[in-house]
PDB file of C-alpha atoms and ligand atoms in Angstrom:
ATOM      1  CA  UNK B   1      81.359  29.750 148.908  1.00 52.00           C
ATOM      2  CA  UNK B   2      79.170  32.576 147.973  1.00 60.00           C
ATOM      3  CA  UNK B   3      75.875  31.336 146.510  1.00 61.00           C
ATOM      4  CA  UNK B   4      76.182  33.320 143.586  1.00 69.00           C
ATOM      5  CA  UNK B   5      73.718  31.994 141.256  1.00 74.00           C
ATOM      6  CA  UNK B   6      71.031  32.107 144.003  1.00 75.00           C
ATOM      7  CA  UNK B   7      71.388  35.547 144.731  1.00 70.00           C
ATOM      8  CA  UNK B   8      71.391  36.578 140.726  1.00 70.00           C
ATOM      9  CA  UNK B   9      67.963  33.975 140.593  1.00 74.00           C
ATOM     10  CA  UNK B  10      66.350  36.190 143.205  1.00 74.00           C
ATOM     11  CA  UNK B  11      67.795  39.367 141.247  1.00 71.00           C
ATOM     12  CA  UNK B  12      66.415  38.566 138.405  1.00 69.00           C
ATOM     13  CA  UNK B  13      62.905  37.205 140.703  1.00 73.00           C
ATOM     14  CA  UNK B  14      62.313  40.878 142.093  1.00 70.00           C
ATOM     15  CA  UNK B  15      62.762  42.628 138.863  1.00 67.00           C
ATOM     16  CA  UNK B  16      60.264  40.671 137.345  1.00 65.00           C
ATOM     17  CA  UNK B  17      62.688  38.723 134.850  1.00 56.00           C
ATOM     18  CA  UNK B  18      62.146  35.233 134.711  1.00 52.00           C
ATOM     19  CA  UNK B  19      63.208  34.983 130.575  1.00 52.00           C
ATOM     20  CA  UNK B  20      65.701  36.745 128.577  1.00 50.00           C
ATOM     21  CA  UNK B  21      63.945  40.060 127.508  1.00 64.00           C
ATOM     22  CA  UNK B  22      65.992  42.881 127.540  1.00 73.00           C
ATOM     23  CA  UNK B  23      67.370  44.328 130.617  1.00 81.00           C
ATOM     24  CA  UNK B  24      66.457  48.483 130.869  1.00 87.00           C
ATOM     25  CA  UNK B  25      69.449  50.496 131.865  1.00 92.00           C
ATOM     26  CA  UNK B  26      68.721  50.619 135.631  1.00 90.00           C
ATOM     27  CA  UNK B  27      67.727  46.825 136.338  1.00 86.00           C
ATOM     28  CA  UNK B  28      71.104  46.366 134.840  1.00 88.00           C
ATOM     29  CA  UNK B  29      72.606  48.387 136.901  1.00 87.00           C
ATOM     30  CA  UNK B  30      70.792  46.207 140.150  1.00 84.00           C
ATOM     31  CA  UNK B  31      72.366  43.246 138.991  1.00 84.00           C
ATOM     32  CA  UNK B  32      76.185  44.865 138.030  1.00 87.00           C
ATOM     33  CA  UNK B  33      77.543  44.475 140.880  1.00 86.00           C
ATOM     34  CA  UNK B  34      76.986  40.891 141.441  1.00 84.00           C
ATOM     35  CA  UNK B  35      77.751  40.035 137.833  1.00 84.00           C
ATOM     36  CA  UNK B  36      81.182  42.010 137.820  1.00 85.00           C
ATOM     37  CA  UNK B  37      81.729  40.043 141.144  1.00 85.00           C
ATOM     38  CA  UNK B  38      80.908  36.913 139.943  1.00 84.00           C
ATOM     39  CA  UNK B  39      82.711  37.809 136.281  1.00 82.00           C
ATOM     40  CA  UNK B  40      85.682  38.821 137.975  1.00 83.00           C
ATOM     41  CA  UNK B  41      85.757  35.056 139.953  1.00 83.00           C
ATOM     42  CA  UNK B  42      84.873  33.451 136.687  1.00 82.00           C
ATOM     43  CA  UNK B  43      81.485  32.793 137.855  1.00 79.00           C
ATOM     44  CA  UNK B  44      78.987  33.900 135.373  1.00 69.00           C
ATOM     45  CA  UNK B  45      76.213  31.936 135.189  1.00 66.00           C
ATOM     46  CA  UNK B  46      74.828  30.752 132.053  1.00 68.00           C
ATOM     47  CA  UNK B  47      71.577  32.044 132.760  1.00 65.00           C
ATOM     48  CA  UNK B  48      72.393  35.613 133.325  1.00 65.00           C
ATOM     49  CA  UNK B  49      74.771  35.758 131.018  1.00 71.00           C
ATOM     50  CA  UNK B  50      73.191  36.449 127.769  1.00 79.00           C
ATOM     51  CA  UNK B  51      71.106  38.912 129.615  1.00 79.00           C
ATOM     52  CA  UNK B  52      73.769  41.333 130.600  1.00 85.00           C
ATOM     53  CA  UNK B  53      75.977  40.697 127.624  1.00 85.00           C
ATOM     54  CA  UNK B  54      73.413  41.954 125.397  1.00 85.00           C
ATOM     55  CA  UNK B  55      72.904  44.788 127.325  1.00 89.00           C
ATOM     56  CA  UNK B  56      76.703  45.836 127.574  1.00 90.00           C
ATOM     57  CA  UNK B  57      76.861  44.961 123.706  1.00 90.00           C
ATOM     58  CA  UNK B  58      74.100  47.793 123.062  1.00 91.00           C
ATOM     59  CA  UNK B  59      74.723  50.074 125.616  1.00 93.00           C
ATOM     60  CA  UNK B  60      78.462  52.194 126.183  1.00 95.00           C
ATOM     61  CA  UNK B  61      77.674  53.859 129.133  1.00 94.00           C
ATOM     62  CA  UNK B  62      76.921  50.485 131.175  1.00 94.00           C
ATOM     63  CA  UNK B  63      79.308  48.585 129.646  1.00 94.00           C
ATOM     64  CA  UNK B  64      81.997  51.096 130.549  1.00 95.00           C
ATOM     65  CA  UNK B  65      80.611  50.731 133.916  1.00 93.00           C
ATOM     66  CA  UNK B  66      81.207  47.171 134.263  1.00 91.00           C
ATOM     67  CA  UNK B  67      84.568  47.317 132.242  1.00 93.00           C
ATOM     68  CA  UNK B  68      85.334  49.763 134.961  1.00 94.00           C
ATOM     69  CA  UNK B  69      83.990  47.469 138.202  1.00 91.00           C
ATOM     70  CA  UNK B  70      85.571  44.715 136.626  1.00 88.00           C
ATOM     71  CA  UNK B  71      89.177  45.923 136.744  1.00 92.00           C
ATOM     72  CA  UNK B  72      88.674  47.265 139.871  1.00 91.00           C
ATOM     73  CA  UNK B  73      87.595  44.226 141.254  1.00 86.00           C
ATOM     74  CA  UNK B  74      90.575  42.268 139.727  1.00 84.00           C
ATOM     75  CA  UNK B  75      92.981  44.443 140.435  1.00 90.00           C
ATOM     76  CA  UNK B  76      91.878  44.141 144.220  1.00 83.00           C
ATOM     77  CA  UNK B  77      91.730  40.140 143.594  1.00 72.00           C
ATOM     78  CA  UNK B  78      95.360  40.328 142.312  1.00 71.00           C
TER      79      UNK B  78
HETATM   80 ZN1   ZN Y 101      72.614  50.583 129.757  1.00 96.62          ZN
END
């Protein structure tokens, strides 16, 4: 069991977001990986969620980036 949700809490704890302002292109990027991973396992939490999503829904470049993580990371799953 991979304590997912703790380790995006403490994420979001160090970059200083405790609410649902908007994530800059770089703290994104600090939390991508653990999002794809936990997208990819059907694990997003609720409370990142709308964070990230409304990043990738504004900005192509990162969500091509997770697009790209996240097939990568399912096609090592499958
Ligand atoms: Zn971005």
């Amino acid at each position: 069991m991979q304590p997912t949700d703790e380790i995006l809490k403490q994420l979001l704890h160090h970059l200083g977001k405790t609410k649902a302002d908007e994530l800059g292109c770089d703290e994104l990027f600090e939390l991508l990986d653990e999002y794809t991973e936990a997208a990819a396992r059907g694990q997003i939490t609720e409370q990142l969620m709308p964070l990230v999503q409304q990043h990738l829904d504004q900005c192509h470049d990162c969500c091509e980036e997770f697009e790209a993580l996240l097939s990568i990371l399912k096609s090592e799953a499958a």
